[in-house]
Short mmCIF file of C-alpha atoms in Angstrom, two decimals:
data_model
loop_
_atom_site.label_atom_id
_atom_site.label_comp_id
_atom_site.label_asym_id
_atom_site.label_seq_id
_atom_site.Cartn_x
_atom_site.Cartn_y
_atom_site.Cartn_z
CA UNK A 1 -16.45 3.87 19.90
CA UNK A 2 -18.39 0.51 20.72
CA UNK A 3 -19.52 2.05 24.27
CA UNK A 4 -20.56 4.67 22.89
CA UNK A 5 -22.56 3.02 20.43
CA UNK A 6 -23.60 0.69 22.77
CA UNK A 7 -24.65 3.50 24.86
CA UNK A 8 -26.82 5.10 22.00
CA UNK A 9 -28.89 1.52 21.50
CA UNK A 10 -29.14 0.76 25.05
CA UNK A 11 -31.05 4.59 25.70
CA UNK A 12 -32.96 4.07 22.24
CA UNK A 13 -34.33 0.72 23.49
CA UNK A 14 -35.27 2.23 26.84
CA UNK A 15 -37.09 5.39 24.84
CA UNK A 16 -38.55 2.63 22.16
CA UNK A 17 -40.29 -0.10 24.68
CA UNK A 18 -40.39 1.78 28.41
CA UNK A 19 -40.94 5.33 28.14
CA UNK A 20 -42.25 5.39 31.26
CA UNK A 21 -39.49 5.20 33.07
CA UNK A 22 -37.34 8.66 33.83
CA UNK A 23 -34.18 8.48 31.81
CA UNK A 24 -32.66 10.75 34.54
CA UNK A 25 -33.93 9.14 37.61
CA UNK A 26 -33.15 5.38 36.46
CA UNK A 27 -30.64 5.44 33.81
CA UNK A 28 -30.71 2.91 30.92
CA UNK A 29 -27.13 2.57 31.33
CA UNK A 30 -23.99 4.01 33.78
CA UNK A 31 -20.42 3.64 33.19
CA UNK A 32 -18.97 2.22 36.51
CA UNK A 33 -15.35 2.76 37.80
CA UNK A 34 -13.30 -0.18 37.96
CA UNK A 35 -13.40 -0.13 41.64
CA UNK A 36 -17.41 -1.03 41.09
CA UNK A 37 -16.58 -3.84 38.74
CA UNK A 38 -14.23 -6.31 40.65
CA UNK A 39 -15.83 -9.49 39.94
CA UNK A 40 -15.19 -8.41 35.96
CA UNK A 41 -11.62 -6.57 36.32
CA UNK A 42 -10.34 -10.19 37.90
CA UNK A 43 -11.81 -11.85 34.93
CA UNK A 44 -9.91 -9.93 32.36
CA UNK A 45 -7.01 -9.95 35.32
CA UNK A 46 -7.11 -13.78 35.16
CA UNK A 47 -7.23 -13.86 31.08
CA UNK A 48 -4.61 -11.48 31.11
CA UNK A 49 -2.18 -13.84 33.25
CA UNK A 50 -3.36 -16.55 31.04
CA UNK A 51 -2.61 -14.99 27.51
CA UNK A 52 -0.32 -12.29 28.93
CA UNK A 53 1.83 -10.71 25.85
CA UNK A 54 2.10 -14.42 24.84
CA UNK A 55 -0.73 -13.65 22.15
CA UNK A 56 1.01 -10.71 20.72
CA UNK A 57 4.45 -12.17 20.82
CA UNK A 58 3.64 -15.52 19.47
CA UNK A 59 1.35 -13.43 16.19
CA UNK A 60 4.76 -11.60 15.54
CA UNK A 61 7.08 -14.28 15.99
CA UNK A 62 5.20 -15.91 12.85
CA UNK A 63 6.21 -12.56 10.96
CA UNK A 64 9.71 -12.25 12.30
CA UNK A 65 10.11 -16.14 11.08
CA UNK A 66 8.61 -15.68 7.95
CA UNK A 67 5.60 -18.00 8.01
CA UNK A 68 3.32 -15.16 7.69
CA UNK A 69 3.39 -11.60 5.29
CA UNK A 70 1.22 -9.40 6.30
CA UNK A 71 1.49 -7.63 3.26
CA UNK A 72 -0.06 -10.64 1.14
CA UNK A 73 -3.49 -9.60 0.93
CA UNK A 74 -4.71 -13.19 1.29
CA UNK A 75 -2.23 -14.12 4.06
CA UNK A 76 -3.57 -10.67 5.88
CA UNK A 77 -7.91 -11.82 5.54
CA UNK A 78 -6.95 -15.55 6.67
CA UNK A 79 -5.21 -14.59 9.37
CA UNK A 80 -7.50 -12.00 10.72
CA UNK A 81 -9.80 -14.94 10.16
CA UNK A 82 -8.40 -17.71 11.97
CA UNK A 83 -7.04 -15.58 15.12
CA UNK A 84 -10.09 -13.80 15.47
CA UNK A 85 -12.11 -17.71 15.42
CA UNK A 86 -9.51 -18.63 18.08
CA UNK A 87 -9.69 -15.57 20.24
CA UNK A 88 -13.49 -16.17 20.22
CA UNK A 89 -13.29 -19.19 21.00
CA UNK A 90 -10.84 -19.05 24.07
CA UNK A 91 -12.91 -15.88 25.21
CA UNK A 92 -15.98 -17.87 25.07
CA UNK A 93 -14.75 -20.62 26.82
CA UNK A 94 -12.96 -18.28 29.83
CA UNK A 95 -16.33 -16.64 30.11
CA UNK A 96 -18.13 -20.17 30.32
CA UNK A 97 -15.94 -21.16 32.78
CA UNK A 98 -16.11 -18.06 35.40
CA UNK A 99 -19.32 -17.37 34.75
CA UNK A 100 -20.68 -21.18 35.78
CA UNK A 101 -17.72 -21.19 39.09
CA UNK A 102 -19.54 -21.15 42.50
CA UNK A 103 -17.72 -18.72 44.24
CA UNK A 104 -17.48 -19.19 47.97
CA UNK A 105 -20.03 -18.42 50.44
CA UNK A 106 -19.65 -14.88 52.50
CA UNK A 107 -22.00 -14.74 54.97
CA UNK A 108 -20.94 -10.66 55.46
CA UNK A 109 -21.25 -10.16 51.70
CA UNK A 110 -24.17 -8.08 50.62
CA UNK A 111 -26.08 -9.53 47.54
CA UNK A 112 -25.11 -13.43 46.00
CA UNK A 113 -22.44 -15.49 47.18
CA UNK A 114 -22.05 -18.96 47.45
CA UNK A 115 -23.08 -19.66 43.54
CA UNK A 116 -21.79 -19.20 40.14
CA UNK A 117 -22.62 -16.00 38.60
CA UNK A 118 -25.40 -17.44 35.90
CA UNK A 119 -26.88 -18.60 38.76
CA UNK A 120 -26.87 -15.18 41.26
CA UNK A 121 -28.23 -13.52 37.45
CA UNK A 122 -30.71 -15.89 36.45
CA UNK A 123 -32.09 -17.22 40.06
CA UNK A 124 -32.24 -13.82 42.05
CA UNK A 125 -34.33 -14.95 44.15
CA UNK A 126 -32.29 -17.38 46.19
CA UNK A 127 -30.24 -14.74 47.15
CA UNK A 128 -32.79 -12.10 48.08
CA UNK A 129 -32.57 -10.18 44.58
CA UNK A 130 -35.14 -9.63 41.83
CA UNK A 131 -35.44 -9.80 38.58
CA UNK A 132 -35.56 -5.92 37.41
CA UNK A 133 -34.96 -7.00 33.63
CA UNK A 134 -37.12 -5.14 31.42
CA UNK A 135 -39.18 -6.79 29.32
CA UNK A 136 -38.22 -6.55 25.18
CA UNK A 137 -39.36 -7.85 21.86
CA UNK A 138 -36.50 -9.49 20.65
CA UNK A 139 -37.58 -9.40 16.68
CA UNK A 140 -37.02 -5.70 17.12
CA UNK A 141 -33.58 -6.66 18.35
CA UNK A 142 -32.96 -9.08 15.22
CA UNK A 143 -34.50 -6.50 12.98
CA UNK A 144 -31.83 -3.66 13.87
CA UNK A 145 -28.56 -6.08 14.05
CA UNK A 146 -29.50 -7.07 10.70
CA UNK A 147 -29.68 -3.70 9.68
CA UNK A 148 -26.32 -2.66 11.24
CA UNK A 149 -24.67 -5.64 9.64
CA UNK A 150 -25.99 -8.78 10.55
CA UNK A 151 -23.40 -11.51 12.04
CA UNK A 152 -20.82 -9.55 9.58
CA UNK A 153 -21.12 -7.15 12.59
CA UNK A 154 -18.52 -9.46 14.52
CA UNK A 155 -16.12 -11.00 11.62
CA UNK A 156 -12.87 -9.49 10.79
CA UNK A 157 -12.95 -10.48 7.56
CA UNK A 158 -15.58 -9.81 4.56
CA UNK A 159 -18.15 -12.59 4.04
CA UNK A 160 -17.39 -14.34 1.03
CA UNK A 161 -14.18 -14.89 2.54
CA UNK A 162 -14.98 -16.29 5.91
CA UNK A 163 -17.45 -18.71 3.58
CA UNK A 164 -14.52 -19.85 1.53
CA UNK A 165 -12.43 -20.26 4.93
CA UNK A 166 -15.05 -21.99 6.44
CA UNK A 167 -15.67 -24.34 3.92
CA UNK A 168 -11.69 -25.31 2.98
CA UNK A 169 -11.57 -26.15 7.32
CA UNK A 170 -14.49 -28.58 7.20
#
């Protein structure tokens, strides 16, 4: 459901601030096989390896030992709000971390090697790329995720209780 959506707002931008590009002849957006997508498939290879079926196993071991009941309401919103904080948190700093590693030079390789992938992205030039990035205006971009939700877009739990949550960890 999220592709798709993200689909929709990625070909409504396009429409919105570059009509003049063919829709057809340069897509907005293409789904790629995982045999296009390596670099990424490793990454969630190497998280996988990482958390494995730990995550899972250790959330129901808490149930199975009594220390949490799902079917307490408040149990149910604090713990969808403290894994999902940790999750985020771990994703963020996996992504940090193989995003910013200089992979090794390959002199055979066509396109970047030899640097970290923010660096291939936002340096394409010292590879031989180009930046092909379309220009946006990002208050549009502010103005519609506030209207889908805002920052409630990406919580797991309803505001006033992530507030309360927040505020009882500080």
């Amino acid at each position: 459901m999220k592709t798709t959506k993200l689909f929709g707002l990625v070909n409504a931008l396009r429409v919105i601030f570059h009509p003049e590009y063919d829709n057809t002849e340069l897509p907005a957006h293409v789904y790629l096989w995982s045999i296009h997508n390596i670099a990424i498939e490793r990454s969630w290879l190497r998280l996988h390896l990482d958390w494995g079926d730990n995550v899972v196993l250790f959330f129901n071991q808490g149930i199975e030992d009594g220390q949490y009941n799902p079917n307490d309401p408040n149990q149910y919103e604090l713990c969808q709000w403290i894994w999902s904080k940790l999750l985020c948190k771990d994703l963020q700093e996996m992504m940090d971390f193989h995003n910013g590693t200089r992979m090794r030079k390959d002199n055979d390789k066509i396109g970047p090697s030899g640097m970290s992938r923010n660096d291939a992205f936002s340096l394409p030039e010292q590879w031989g790329g180009r930046n092909c990035l379309l220009p946006i205006d990002m208050n549009v971009i502010r103005e519609i995720k506030a209207e889908m939700g805002g920052d409630a877009l990406l919580e797991f739990t309803s505001v006033e209780f992530s507030a309360r949550a927040q505020a009882d960890t500080i």
